[in-house]
PDB file of C-alpha atoms and ligand atoms in Angstrom:
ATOM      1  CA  UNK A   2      18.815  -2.625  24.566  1.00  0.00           C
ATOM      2  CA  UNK A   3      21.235  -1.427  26.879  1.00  0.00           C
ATOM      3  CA  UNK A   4      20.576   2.187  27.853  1.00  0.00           C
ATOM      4  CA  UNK A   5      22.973   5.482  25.928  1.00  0.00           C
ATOM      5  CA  UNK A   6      21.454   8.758  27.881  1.00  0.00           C
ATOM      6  CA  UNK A   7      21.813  12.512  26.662  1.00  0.00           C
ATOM      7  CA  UNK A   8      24.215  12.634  29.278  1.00  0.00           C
ATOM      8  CA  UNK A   9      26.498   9.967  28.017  1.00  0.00           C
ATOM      9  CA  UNK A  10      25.793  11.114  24.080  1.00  0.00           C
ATOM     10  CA  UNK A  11      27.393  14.592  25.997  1.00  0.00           C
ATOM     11  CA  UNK A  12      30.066  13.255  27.390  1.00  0.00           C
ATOM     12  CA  UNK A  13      31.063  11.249  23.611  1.00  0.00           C
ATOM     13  CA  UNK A  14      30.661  13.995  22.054  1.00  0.00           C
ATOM     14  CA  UNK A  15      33.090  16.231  23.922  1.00  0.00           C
ATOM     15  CA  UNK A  16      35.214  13.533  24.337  1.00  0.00           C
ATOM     16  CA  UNK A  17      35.558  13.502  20.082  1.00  0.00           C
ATOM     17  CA  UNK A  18      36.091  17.360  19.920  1.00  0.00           C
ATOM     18  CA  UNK A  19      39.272  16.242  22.806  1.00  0.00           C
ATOM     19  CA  UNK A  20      40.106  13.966  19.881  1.00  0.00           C
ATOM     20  CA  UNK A  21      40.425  16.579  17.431  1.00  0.00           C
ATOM     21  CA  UNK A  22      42.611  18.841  19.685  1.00  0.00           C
ATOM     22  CA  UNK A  23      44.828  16.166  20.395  1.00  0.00           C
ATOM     23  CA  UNK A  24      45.237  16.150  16.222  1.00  0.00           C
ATOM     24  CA  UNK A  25      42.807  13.132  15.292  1.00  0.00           C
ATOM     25  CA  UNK A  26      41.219  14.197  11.727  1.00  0.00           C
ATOM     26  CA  UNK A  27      39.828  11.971  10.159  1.00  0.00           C
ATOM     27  CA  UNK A  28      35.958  12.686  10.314  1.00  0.00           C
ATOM     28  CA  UNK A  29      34.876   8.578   9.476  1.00  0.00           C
ATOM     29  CA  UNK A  30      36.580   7.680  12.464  1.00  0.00           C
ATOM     30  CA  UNK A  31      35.304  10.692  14.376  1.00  0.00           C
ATOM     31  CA  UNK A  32      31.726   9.997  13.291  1.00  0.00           C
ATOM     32  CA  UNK A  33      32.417   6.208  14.473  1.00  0.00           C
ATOM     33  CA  UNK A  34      33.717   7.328  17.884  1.00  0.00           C
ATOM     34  CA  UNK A  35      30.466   9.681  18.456  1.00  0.00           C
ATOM     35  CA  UNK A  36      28.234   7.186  17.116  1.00  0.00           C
ATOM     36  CA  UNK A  37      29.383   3.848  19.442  1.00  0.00           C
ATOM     37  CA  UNK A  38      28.705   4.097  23.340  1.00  0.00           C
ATOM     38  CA  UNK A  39      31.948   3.276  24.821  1.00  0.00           C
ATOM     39  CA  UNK A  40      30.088   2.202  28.113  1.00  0.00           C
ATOM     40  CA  UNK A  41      28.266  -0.643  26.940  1.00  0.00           C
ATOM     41  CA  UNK A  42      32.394  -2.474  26.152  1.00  0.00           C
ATOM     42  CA  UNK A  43      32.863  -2.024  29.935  1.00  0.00           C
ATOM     43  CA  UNK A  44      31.490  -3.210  33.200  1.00  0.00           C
ATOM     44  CA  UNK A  45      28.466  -0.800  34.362  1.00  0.00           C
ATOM     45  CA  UNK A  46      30.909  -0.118  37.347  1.00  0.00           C
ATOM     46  CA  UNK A  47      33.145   1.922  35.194  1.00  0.00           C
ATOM     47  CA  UNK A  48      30.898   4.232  33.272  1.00  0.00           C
ATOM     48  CA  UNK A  49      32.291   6.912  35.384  1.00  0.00           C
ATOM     49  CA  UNK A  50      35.000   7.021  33.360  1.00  0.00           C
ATOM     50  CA  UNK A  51      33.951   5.751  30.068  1.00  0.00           C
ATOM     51  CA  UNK A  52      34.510   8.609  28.112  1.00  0.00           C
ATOM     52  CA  UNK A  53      37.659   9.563  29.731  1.00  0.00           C
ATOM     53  CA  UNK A  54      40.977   9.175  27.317  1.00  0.00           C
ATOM     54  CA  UNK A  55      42.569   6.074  29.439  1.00  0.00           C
ATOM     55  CA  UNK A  56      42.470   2.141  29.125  1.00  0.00           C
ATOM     56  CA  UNK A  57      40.382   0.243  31.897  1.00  0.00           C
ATOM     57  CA  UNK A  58      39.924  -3.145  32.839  1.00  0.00           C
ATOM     58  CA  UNK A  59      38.153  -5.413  31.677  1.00  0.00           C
ATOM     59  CA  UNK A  60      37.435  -9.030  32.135  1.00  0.00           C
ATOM     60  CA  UNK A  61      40.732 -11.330  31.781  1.00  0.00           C
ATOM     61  CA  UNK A  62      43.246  -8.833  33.330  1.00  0.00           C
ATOM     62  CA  UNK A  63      42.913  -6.790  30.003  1.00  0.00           C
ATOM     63  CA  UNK A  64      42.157  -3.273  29.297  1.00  0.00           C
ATOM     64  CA  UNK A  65      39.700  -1.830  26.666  1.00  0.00           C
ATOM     65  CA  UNK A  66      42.170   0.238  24.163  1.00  0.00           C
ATOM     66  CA  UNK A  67      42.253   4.162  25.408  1.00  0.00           C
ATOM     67  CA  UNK A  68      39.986   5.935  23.087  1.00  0.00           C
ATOM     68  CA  UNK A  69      43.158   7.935  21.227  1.00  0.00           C
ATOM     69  CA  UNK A  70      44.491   4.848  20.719  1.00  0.00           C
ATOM     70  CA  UNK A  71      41.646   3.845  19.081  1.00  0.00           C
ATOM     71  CA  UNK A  72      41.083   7.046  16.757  1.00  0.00           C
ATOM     72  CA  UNK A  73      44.662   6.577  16.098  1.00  0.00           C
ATOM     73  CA  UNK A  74      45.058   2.965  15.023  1.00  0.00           C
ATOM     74  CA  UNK A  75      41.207   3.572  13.346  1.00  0.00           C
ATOM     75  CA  UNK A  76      42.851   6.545  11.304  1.00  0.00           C
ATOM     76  CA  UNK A  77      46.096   4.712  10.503  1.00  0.00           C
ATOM     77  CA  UNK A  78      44.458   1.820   8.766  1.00  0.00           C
ATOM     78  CA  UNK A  79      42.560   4.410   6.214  1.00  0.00           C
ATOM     79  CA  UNK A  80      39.731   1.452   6.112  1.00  0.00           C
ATOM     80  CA  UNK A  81      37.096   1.945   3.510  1.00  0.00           C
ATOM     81  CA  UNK A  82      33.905   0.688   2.671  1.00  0.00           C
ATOM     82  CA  UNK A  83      33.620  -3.113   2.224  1.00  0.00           C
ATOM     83  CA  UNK A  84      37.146  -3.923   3.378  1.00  0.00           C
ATOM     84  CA  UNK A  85      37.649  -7.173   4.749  1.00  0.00           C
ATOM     85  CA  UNK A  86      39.698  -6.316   7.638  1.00  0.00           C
ATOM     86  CA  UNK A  87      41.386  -9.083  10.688  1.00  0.00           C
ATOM     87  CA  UNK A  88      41.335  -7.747  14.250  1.00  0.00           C
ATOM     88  CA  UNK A  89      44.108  -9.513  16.653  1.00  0.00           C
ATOM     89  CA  UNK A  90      42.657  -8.885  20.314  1.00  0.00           C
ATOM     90  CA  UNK A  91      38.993  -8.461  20.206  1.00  0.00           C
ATOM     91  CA  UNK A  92      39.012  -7.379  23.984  1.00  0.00           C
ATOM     92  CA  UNK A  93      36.047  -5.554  24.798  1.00  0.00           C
ATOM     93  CA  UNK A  94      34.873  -5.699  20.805  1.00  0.00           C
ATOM     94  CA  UNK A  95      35.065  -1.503  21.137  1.00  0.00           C
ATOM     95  CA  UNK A  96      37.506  -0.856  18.566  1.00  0.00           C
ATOM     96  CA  UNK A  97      35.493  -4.200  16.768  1.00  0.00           C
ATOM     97  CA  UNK A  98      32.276  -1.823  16.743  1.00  0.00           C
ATOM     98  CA  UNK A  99      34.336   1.044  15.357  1.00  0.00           C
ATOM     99  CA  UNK A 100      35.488  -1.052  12.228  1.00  0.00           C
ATOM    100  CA  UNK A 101      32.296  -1.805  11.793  1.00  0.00           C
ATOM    101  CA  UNK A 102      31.380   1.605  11.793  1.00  0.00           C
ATOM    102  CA  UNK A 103      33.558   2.521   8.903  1.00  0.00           C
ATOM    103  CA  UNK A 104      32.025   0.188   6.791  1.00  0.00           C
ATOM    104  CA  UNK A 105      34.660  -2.760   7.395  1.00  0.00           C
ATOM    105  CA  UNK A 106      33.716  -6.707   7.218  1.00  0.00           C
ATOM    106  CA  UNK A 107      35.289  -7.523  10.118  1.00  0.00           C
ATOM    107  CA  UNK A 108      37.075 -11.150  11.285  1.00  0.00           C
ATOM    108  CA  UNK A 109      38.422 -10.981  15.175  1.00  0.00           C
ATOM    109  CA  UNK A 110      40.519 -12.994  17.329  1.00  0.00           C
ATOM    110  CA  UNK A 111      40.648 -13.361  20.923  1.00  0.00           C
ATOM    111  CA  UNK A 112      42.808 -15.987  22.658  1.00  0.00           C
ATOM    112  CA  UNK A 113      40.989 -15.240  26.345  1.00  0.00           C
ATOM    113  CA  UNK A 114      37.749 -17.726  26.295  1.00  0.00           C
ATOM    114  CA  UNK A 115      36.097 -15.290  28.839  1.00  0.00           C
ATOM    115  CA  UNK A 116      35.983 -12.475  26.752  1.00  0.00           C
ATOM    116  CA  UNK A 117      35.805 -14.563  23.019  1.00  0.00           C
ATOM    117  CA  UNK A 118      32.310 -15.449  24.662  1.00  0.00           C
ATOM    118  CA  UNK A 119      31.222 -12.618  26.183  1.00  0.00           C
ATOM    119  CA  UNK A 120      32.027  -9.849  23.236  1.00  0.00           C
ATOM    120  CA  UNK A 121      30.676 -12.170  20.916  1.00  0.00           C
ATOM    121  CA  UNK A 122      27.237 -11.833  22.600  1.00  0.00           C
ATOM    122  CA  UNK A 123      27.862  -8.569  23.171  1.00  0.00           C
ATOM    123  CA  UNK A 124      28.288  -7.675  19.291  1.00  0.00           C
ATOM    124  CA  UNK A 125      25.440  -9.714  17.993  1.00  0.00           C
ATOM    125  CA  UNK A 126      23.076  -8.051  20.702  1.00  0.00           C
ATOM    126  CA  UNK A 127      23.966  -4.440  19.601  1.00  0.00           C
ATOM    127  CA  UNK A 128      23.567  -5.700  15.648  1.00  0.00           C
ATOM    128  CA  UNK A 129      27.366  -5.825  14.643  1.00  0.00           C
ATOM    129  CA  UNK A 130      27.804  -8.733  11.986  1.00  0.00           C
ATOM    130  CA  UNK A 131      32.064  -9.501  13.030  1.00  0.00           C
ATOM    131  CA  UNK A 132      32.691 -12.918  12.804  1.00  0.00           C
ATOM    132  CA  UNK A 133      34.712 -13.626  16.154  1.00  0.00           C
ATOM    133  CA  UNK A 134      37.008 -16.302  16.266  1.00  0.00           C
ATOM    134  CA  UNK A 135      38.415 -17.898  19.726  1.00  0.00           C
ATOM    135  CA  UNK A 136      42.286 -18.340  18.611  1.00  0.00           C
ATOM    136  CA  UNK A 137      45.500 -17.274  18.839  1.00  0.00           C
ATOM    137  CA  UNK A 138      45.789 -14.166  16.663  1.00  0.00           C
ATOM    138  CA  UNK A 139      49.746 -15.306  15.993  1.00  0.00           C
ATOM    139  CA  UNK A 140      48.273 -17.624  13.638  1.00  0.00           C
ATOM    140  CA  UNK A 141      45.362 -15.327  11.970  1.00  0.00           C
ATOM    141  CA  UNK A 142      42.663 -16.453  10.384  1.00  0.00           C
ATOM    142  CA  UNK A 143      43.906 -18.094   7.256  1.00  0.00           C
ATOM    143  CA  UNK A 144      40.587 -20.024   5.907  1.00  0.00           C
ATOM    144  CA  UNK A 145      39.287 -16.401   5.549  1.00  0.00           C
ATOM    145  CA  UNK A 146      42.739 -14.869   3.985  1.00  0.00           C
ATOM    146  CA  UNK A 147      43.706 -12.786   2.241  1.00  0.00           C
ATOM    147  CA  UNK A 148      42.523  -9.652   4.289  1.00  0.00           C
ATOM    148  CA  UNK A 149      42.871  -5.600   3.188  1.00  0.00           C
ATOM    149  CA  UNK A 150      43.403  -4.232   6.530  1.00  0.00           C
ATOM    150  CA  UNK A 151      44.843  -6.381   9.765  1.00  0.00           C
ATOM    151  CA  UNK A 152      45.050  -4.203  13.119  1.00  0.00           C
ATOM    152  CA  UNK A 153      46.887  -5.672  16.113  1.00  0.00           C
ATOM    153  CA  UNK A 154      45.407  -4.163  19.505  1.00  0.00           C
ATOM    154  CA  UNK A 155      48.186  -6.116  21.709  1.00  0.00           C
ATOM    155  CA  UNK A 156      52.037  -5.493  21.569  1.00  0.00           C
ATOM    156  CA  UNK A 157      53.541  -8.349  19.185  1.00  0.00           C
ATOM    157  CA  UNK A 158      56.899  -8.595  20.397  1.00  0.00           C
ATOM    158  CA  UNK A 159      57.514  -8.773  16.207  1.00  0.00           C
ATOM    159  CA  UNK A 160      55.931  -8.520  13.435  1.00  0.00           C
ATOM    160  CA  UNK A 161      53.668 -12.350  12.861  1.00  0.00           C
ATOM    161  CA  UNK A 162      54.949 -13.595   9.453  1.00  0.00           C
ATOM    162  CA  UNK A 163      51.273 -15.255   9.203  1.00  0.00           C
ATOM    163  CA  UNK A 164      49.710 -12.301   9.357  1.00  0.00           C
ATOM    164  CA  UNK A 165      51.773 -10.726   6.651  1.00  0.00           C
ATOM    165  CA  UNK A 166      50.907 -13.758   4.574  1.00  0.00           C
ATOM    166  CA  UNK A 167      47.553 -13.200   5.172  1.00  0.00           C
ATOM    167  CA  UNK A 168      47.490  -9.693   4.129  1.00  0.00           C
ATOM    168  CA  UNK A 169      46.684  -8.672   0.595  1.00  0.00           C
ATOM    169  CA  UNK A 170      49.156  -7.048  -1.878  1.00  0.00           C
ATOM    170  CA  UNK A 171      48.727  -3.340  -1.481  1.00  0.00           C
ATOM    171  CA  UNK A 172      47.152  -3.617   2.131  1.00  0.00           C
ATOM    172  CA  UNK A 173      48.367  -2.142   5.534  1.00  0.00           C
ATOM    173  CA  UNK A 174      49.299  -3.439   8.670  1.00  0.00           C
ATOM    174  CA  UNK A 175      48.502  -1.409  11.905  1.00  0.00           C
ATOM    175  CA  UNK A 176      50.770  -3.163  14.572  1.00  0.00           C
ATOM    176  CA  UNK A 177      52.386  -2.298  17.860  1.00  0.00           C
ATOM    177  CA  UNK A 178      55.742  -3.648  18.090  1.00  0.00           C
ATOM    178  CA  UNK A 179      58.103  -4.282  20.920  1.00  0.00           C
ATOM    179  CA  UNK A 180      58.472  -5.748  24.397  1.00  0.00           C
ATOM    180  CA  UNK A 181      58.152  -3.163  27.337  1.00  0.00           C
ATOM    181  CA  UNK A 182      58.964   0.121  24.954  1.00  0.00           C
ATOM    182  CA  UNK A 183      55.875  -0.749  21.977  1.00  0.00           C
ATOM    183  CA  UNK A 184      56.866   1.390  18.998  1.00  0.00           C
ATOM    184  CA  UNK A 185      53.181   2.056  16.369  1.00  0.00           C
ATOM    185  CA  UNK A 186      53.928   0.275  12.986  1.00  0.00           C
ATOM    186  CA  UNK A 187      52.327   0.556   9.862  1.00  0.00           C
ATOM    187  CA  UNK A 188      53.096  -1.735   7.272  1.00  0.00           C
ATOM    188  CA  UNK A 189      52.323  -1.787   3.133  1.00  0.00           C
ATOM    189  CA  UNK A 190      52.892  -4.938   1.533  1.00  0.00           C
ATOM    190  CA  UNK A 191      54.269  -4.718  -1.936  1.00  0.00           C
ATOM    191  CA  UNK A 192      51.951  -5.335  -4.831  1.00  0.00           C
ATOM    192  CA  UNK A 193      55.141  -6.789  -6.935  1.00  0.00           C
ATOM    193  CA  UNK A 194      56.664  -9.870  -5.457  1.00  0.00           C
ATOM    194  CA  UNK A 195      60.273  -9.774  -4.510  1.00  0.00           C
ATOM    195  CA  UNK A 196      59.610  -6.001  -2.942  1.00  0.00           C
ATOM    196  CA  UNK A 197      60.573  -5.362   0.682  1.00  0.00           C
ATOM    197  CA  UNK A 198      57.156  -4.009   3.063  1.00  0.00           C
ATOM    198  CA  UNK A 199      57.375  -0.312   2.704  1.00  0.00           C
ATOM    199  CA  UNK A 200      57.440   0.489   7.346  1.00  0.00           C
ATOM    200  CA  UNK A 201      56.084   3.777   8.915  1.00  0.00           C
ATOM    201  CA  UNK A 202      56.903   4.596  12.445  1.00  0.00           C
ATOM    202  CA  UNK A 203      54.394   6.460  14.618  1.00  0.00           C
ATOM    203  CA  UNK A 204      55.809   6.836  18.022  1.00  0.00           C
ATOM    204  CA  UNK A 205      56.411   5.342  20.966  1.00  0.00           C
ATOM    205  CA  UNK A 206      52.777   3.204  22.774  1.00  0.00           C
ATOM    206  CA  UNK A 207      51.416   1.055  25.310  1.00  0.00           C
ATOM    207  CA  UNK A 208      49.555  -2.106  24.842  1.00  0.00           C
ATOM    208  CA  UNK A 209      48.945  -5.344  27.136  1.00  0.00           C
ATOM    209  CA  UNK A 210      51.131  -8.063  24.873  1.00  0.00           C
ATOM    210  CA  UNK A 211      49.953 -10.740  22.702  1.00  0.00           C
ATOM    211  CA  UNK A 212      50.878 -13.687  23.784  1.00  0.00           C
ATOM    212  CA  UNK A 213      50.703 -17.233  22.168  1.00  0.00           C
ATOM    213  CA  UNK A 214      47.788 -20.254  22.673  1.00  0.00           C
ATOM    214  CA  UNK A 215      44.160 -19.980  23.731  1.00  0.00           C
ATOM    215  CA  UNK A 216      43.399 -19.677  27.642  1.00  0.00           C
ATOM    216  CA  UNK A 217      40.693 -21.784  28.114  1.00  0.00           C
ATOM    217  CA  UNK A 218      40.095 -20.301  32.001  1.00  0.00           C
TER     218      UNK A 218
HETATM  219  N1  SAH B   5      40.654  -4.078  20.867  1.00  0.00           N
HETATM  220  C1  SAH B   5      40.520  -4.328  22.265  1.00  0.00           C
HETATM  221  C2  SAH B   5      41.861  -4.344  22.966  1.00  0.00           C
HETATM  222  C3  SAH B   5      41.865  -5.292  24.101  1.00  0.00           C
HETATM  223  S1  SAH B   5      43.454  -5.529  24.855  1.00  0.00           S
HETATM  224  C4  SAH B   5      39.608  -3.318  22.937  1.00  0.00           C
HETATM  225  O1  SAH B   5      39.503  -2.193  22.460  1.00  0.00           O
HETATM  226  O2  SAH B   5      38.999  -3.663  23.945  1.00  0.00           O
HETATM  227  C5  SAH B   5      44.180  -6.716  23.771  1.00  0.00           C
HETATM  228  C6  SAH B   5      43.516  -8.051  23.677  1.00  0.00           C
HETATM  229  O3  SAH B   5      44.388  -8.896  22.915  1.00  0.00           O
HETATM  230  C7  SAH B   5      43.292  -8.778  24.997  1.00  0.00           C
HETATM  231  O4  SAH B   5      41.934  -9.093  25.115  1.00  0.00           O
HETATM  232  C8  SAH B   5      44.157 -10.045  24.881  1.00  0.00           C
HETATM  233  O5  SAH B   5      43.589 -11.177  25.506  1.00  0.00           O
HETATM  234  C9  SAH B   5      44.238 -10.223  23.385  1.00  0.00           C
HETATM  235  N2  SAH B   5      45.362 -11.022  22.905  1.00  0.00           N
HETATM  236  C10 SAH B   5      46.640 -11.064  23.356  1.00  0.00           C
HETATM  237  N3  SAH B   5      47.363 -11.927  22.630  1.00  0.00           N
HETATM  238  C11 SAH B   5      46.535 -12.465  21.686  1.00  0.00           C
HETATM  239  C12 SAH B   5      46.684 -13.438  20.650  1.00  0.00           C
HETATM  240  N4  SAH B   5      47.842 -14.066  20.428  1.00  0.00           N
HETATM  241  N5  SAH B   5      45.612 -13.736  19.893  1.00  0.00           N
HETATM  242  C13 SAH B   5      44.421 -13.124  20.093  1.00  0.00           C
HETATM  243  N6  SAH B   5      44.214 -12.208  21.065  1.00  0.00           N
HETATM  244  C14 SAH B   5      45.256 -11.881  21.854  1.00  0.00           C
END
């Protein structure tokens, strides 16, 4: 098992009560943010910082999501227990853990081989059951459609018409949208048929984009 010390339980812990002042409620999501050990979704070289509020590198050129990014999106997509929920950008697999945390049967995409295969082990070896798919998230994942939840953790330049296929009547979308300026999106798809997707705007954000096909190296 890969180590979690009182120090670094510390440092999570006042890095949720920064949550909290920077207006983050929602005390599931809280809980799941004290509870998972940022550090172990980042290179041992970085646990400095792990518990800082920025995104760092990873492997691939991409960054694990800033933790109020995280709370935010987490919050936004009001999961609850048993929800089968799609994750576009598994990255590091943190914000992966964090669904799982809130009770969520999870499905994730990455389109980066690197990290597909290393998160992958990663989750199994700290006991998280997401089923992680090598892909491109553009696409979704429709042999396990239709999903409650589906969170995008890269900036679609617009909004995948798969993935609102794949979505269930009634669910949410959680999806930054836009080129360079990324606006936060969350999306309700009717229940009746025929009814336009009710769209809530939460301000302006910063992702790495998602970008089409697997990349095999
Ligand atoms: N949730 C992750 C965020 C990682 S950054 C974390 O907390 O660590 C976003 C990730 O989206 C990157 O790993 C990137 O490779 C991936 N990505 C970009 N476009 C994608 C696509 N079309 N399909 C699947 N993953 C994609």
């Amino acid at each position: 098992m890969i180590e979690d010390t009182y120090a670094q339980k510390g440092q999570r812990e006042k890095m949720c009560k920064q949550l909290q002042e920077k207006g983050i409620t929602n005390g599931a999501v809280l809980a799941a943010m004290n509870k998972v050990p940022r550090h172990w979704y980042m290179d041992s070289a970085l646990w400095f910082h792990a518990y800082d509020d920025q995104a760092l590198p990873i492997l691939c050129d991409q960054t694990i999501s800033q933790p109020s990014t995280v709370a935010t999106q987490s919050s936004l997509l009001q999961v609850e227990q048993g929800m089968k929920v799609l994750e576009v950008g598994t990255g590091s697999g943190y914000q992966t853990a964090i669904l799982c945390e809130l009770g969520a049967k999870v499905f994730t995409i990455e389109r980066q081989k690197g990290l597909y295969e290393k998160t992958k082990a990663l989750l199994q070896q700290v006991g998280y059951r997401a089923k992680c798919f090598l892909g491109d998230g553009y696409k979704g994942a429709p042999s396990y459609a239709p999903f409650d939840r589906i969170i995008i953790t890269c900036g679609a330049p617009e909004v995948p018409q798969a993935l609102m296929d794949q979505l269930k009547p009634g669910g949410l979308m959680v999806i930054p949208v836009g080129d360079n300026e990324m606006e936060m999106l969350r999306i309700a798809k009717p229940v009746a048929e025929g009814e336009e997707p009710k769209v809530e705007r939460f301000g302006n954000c910063k992702f790495v984009p998602m970008l089409g096909k697997v990349k095999f190296r």
